[in-house]
mmCIF file with all atom_site columns, C-alpha atoms in Angstrom:
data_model
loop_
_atom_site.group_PDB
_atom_site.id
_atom_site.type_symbol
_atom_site.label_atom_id
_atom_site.label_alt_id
_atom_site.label_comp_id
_atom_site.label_asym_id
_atom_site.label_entity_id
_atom_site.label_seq_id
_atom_site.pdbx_PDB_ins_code
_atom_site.Cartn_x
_atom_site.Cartn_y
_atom_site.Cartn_z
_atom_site.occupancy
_atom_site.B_iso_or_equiv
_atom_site.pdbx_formal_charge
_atom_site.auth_seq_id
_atom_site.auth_comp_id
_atom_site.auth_asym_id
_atom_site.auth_atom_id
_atom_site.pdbx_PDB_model_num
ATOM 1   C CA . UNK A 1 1   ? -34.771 -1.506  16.435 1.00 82.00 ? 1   UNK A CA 1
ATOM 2   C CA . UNK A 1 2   ? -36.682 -3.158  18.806 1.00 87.00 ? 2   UNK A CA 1
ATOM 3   C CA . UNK A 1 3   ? -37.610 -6.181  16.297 1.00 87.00 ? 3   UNK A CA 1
ATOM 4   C CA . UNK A 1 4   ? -33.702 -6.557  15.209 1.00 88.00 ? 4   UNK A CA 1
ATOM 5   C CA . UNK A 1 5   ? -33.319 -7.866  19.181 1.00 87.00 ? 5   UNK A CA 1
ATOM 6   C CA . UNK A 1 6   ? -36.845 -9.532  19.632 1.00 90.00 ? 6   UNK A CA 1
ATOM 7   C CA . UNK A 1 7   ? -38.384 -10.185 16.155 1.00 92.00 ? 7   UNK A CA 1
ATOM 8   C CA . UNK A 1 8   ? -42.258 -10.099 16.891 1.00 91.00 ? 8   UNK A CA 1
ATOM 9   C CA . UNK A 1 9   ? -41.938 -9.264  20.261 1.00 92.00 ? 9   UNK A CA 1
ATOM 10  C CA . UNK A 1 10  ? -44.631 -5.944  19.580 1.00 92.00 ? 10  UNK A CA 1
ATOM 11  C CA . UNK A 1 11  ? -46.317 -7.790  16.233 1.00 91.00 ? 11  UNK A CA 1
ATOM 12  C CA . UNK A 1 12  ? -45.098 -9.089  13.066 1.00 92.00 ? 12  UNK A CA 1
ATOM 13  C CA . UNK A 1 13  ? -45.325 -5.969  11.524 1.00 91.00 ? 13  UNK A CA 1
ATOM 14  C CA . UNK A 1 14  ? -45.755 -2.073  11.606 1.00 88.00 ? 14  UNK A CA 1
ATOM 15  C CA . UNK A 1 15  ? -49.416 -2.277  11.398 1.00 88.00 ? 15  UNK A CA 1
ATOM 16  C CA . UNK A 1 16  ? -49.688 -4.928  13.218 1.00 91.00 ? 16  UNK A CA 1
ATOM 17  C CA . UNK A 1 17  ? -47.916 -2.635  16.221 1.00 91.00 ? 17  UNK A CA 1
ATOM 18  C CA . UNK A 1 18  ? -49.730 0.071   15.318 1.00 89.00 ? 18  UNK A CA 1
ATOM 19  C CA . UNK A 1 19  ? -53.582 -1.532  15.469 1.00 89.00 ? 19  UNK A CA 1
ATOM 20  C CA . UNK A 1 20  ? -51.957 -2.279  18.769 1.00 91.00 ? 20  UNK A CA 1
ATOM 21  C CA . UNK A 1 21  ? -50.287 0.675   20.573 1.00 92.00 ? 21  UNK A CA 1
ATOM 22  C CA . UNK A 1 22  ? -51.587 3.545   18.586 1.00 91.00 ? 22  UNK A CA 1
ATOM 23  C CA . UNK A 1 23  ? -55.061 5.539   18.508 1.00 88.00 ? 23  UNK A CA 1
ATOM 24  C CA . UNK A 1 24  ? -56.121 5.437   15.034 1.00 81.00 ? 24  UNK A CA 1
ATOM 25  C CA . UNK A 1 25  ? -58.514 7.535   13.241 1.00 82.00 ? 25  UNK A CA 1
ATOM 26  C CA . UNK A 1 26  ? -59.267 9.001   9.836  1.00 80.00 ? 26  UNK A CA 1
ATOM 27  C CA . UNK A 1 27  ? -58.219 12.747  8.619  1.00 79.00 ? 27  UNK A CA 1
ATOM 28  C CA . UNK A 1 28  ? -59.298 14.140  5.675  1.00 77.00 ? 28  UNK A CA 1
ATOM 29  C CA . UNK A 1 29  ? -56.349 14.488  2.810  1.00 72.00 ? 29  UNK A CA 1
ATOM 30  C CA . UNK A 1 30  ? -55.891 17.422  0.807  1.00 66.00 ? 30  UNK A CA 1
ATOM 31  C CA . UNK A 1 31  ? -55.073 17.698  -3.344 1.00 55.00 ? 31  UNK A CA 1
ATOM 32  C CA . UNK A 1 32  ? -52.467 19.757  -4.097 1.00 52.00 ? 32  UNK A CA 1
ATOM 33  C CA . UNK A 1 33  ? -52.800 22.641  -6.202 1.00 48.00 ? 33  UNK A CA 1
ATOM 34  C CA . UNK A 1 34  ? -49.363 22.753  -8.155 1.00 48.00 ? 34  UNK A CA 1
ATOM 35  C CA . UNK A 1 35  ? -48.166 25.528  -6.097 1.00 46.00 ? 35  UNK A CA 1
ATOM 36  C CA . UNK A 1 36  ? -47.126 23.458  -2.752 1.00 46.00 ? 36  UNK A CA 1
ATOM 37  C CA . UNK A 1 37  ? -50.577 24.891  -0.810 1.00 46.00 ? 37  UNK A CA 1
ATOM 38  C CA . UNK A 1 38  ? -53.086 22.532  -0.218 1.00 47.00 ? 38  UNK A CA 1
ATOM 39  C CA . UNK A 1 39  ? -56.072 23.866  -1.340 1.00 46.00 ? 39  UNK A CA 1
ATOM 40  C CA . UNK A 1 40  ? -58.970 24.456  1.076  1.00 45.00 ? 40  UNK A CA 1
ATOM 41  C CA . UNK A 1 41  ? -56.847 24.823  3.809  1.00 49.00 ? 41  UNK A CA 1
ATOM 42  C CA . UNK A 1 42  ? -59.046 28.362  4.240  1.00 47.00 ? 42  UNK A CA 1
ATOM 43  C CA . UNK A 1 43  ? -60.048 30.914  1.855  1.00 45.00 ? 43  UNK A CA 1
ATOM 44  C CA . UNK A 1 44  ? -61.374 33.522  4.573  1.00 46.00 ? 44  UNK A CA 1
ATOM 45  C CA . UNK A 1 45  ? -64.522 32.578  4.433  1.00 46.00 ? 45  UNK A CA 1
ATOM 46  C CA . UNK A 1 46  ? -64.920 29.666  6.303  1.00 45.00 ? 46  UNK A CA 1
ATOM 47  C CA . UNK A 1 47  ? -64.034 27.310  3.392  1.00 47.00 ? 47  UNK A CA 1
ATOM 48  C CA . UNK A 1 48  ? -67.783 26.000  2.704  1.00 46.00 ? 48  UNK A CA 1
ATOM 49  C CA . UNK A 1 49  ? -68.855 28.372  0.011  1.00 45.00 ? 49  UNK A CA 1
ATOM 50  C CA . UNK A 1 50  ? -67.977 26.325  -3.058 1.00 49.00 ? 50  UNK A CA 1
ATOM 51  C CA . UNK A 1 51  ? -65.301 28.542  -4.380 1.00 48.00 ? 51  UNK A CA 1
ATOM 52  C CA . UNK A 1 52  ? -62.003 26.774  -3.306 1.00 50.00 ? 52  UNK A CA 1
ATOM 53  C CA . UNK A 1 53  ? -63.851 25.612  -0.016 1.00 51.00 ? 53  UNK A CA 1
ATOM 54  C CA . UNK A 1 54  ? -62.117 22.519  1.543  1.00 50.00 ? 54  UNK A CA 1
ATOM 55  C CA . UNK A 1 55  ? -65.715 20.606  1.000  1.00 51.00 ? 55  UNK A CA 1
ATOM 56  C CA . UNK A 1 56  ? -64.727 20.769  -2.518 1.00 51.00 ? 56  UNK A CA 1
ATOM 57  C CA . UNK A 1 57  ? -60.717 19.611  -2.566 1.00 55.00 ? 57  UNK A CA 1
ATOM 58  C CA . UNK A 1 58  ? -61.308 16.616  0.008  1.00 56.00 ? 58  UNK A CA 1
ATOM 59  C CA . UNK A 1 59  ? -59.479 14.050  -2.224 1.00 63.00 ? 59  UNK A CA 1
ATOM 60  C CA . UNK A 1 60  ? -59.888 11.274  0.732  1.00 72.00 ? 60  UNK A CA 1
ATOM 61  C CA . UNK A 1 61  ? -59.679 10.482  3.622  1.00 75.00 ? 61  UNK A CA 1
ATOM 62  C CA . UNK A 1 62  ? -56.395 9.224   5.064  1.00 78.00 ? 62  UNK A CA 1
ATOM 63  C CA . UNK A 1 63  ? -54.989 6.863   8.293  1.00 78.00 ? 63  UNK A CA 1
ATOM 64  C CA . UNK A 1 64  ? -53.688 8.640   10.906 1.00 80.00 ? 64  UNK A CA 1
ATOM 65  C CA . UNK A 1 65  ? -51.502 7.363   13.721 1.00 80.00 ? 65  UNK A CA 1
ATOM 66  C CA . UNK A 1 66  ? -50.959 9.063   16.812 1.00 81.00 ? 66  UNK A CA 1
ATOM 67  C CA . UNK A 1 67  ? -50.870 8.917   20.516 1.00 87.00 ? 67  UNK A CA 1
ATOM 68  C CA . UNK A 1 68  ? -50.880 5.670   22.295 1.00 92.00 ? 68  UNK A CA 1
ATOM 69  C CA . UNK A 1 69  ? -53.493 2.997   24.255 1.00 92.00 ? 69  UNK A CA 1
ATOM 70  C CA . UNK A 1 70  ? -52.821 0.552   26.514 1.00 93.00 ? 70  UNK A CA 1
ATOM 71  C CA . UNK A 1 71  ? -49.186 2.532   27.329 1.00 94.00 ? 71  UNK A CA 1
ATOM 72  C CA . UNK A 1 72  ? -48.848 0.330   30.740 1.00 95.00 ? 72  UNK A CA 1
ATOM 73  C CA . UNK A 1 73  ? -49.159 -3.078  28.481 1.00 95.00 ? 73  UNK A CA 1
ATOM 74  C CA . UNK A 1 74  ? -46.658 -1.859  26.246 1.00 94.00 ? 74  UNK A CA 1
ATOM 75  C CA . UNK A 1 75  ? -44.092 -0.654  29.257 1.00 94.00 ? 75  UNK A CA 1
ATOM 76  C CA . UNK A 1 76  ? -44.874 -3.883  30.929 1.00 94.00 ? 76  UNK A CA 1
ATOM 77  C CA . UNK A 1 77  ? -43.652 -5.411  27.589 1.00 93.00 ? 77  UNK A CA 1
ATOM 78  C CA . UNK A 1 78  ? -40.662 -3.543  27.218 1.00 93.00 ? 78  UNK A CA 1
ATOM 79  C CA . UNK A 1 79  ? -38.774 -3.276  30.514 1.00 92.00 ? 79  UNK A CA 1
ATOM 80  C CA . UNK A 1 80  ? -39.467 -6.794  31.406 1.00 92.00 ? 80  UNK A CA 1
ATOM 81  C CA . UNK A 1 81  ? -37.279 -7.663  27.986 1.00 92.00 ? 81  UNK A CA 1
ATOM 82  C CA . UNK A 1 82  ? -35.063 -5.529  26.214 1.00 91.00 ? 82  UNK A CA 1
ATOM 83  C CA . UNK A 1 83  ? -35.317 -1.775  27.615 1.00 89.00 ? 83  UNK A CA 1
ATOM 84  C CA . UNK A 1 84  ? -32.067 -1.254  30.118 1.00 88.00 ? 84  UNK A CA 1
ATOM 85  C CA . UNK A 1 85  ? -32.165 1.302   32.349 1.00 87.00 ? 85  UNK A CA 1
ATOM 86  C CA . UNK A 1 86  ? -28.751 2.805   33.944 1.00 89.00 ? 86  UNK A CA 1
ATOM 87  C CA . UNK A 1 87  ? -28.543 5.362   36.308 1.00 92.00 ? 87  UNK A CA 1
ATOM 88  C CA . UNK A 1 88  ? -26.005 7.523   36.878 1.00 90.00 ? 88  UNK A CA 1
ATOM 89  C CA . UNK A 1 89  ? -24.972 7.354   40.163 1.00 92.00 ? 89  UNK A CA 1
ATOM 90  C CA . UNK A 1 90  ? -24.565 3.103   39.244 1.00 93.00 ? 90  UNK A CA 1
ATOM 91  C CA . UNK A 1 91  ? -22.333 3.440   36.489 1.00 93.00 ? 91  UNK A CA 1
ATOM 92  C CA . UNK A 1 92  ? -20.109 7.138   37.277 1.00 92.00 ? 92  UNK A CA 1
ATOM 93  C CA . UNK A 1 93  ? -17.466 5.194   37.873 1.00 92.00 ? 93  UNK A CA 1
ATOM 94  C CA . UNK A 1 94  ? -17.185 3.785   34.952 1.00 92.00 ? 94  UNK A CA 1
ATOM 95  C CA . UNK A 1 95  ? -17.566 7.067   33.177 1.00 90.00 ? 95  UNK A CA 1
ATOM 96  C CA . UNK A 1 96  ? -14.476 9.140   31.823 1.00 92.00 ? 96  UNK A CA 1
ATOM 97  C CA . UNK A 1 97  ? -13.423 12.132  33.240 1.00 92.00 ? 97  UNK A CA 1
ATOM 98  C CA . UNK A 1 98  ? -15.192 15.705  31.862 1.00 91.00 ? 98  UNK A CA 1
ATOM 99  C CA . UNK A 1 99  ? -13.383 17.440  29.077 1.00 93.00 ? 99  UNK A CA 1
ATOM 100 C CA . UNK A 1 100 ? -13.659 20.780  28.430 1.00 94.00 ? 100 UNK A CA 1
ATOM 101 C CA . UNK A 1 101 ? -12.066 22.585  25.363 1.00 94.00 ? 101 UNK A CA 1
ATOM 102 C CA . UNK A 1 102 ? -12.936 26.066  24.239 1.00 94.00 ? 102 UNK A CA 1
ATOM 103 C CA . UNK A 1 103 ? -13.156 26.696  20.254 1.00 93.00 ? 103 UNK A CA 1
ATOM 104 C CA . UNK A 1 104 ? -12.371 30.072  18.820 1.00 93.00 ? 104 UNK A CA 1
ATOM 105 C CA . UNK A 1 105 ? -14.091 30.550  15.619 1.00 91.00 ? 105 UNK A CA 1
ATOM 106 C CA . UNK A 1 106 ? -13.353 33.623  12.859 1.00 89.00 ? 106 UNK A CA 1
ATOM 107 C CA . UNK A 1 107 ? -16.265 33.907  11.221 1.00 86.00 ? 107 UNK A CA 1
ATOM 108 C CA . UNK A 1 108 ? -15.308 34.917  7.412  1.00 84.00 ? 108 UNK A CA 1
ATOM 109 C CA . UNK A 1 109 ? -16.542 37.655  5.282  1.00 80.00 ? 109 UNK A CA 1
ATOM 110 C CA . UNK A 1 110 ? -19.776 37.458  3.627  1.00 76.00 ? 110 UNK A CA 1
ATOM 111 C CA . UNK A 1 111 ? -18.866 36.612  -0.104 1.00 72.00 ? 111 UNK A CA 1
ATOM 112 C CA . UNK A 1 112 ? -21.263 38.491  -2.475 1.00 71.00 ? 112 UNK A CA 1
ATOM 113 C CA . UNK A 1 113 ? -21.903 37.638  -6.074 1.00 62.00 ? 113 UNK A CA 1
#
């Protein structure tokens, strides 16, 4: 959203932004074992013993993005171009009225079959 009113303005591209404005690391990735549980997520023992441990269903090791660095570059950035900020008591006035309406609902039977 940001790029469809300032193309570029936070990199030409997703990972561009990202390398950026997000912590990166690397987290292991899990196969799948047909039954939609990763294996080696835990087997009671600790998962190192070779028998379905997670040491042995690594399949690699995948990108993570998450959390944020240099936050006050990147709010700098922002509200000195594109991010508005209105507050209420500015713009009540120009703000219908409240409506209130109160719904009555019938819920219906519970349809066995």
């Amino acid at each position: 959203q940001v790029d469809a009113l300032s193309p570029g303005l936070l990199g030409r591209s997703k990972f561009e932004y990202a390398d950026n404005y997000c912590e990166r690391g690397l987290v292991p990735s899990f196969q799948n074992n047909g039954i939609g549980k990763a294996k080696g997520l835990g087997n009671g023992k600790g998962g190192k013993d070779g028998n379905g441990g997670w040491q042995k269903h690594v399949a690699a090791m995948s990108k993570s993005v998450s959390g944020g660095r240099r936050l006050e570059e990147l709010n700098h950035l922002l509200t000195r171009t594109i991010m508005i900020r209105r507050r209420k008591e500015d713009v009540l006035s120009e703000l219908p009225l409240k409506r209130r309406q109160v719904l009555y609902i019938t819920p219906e039977k519970e349809k066995r079959g």
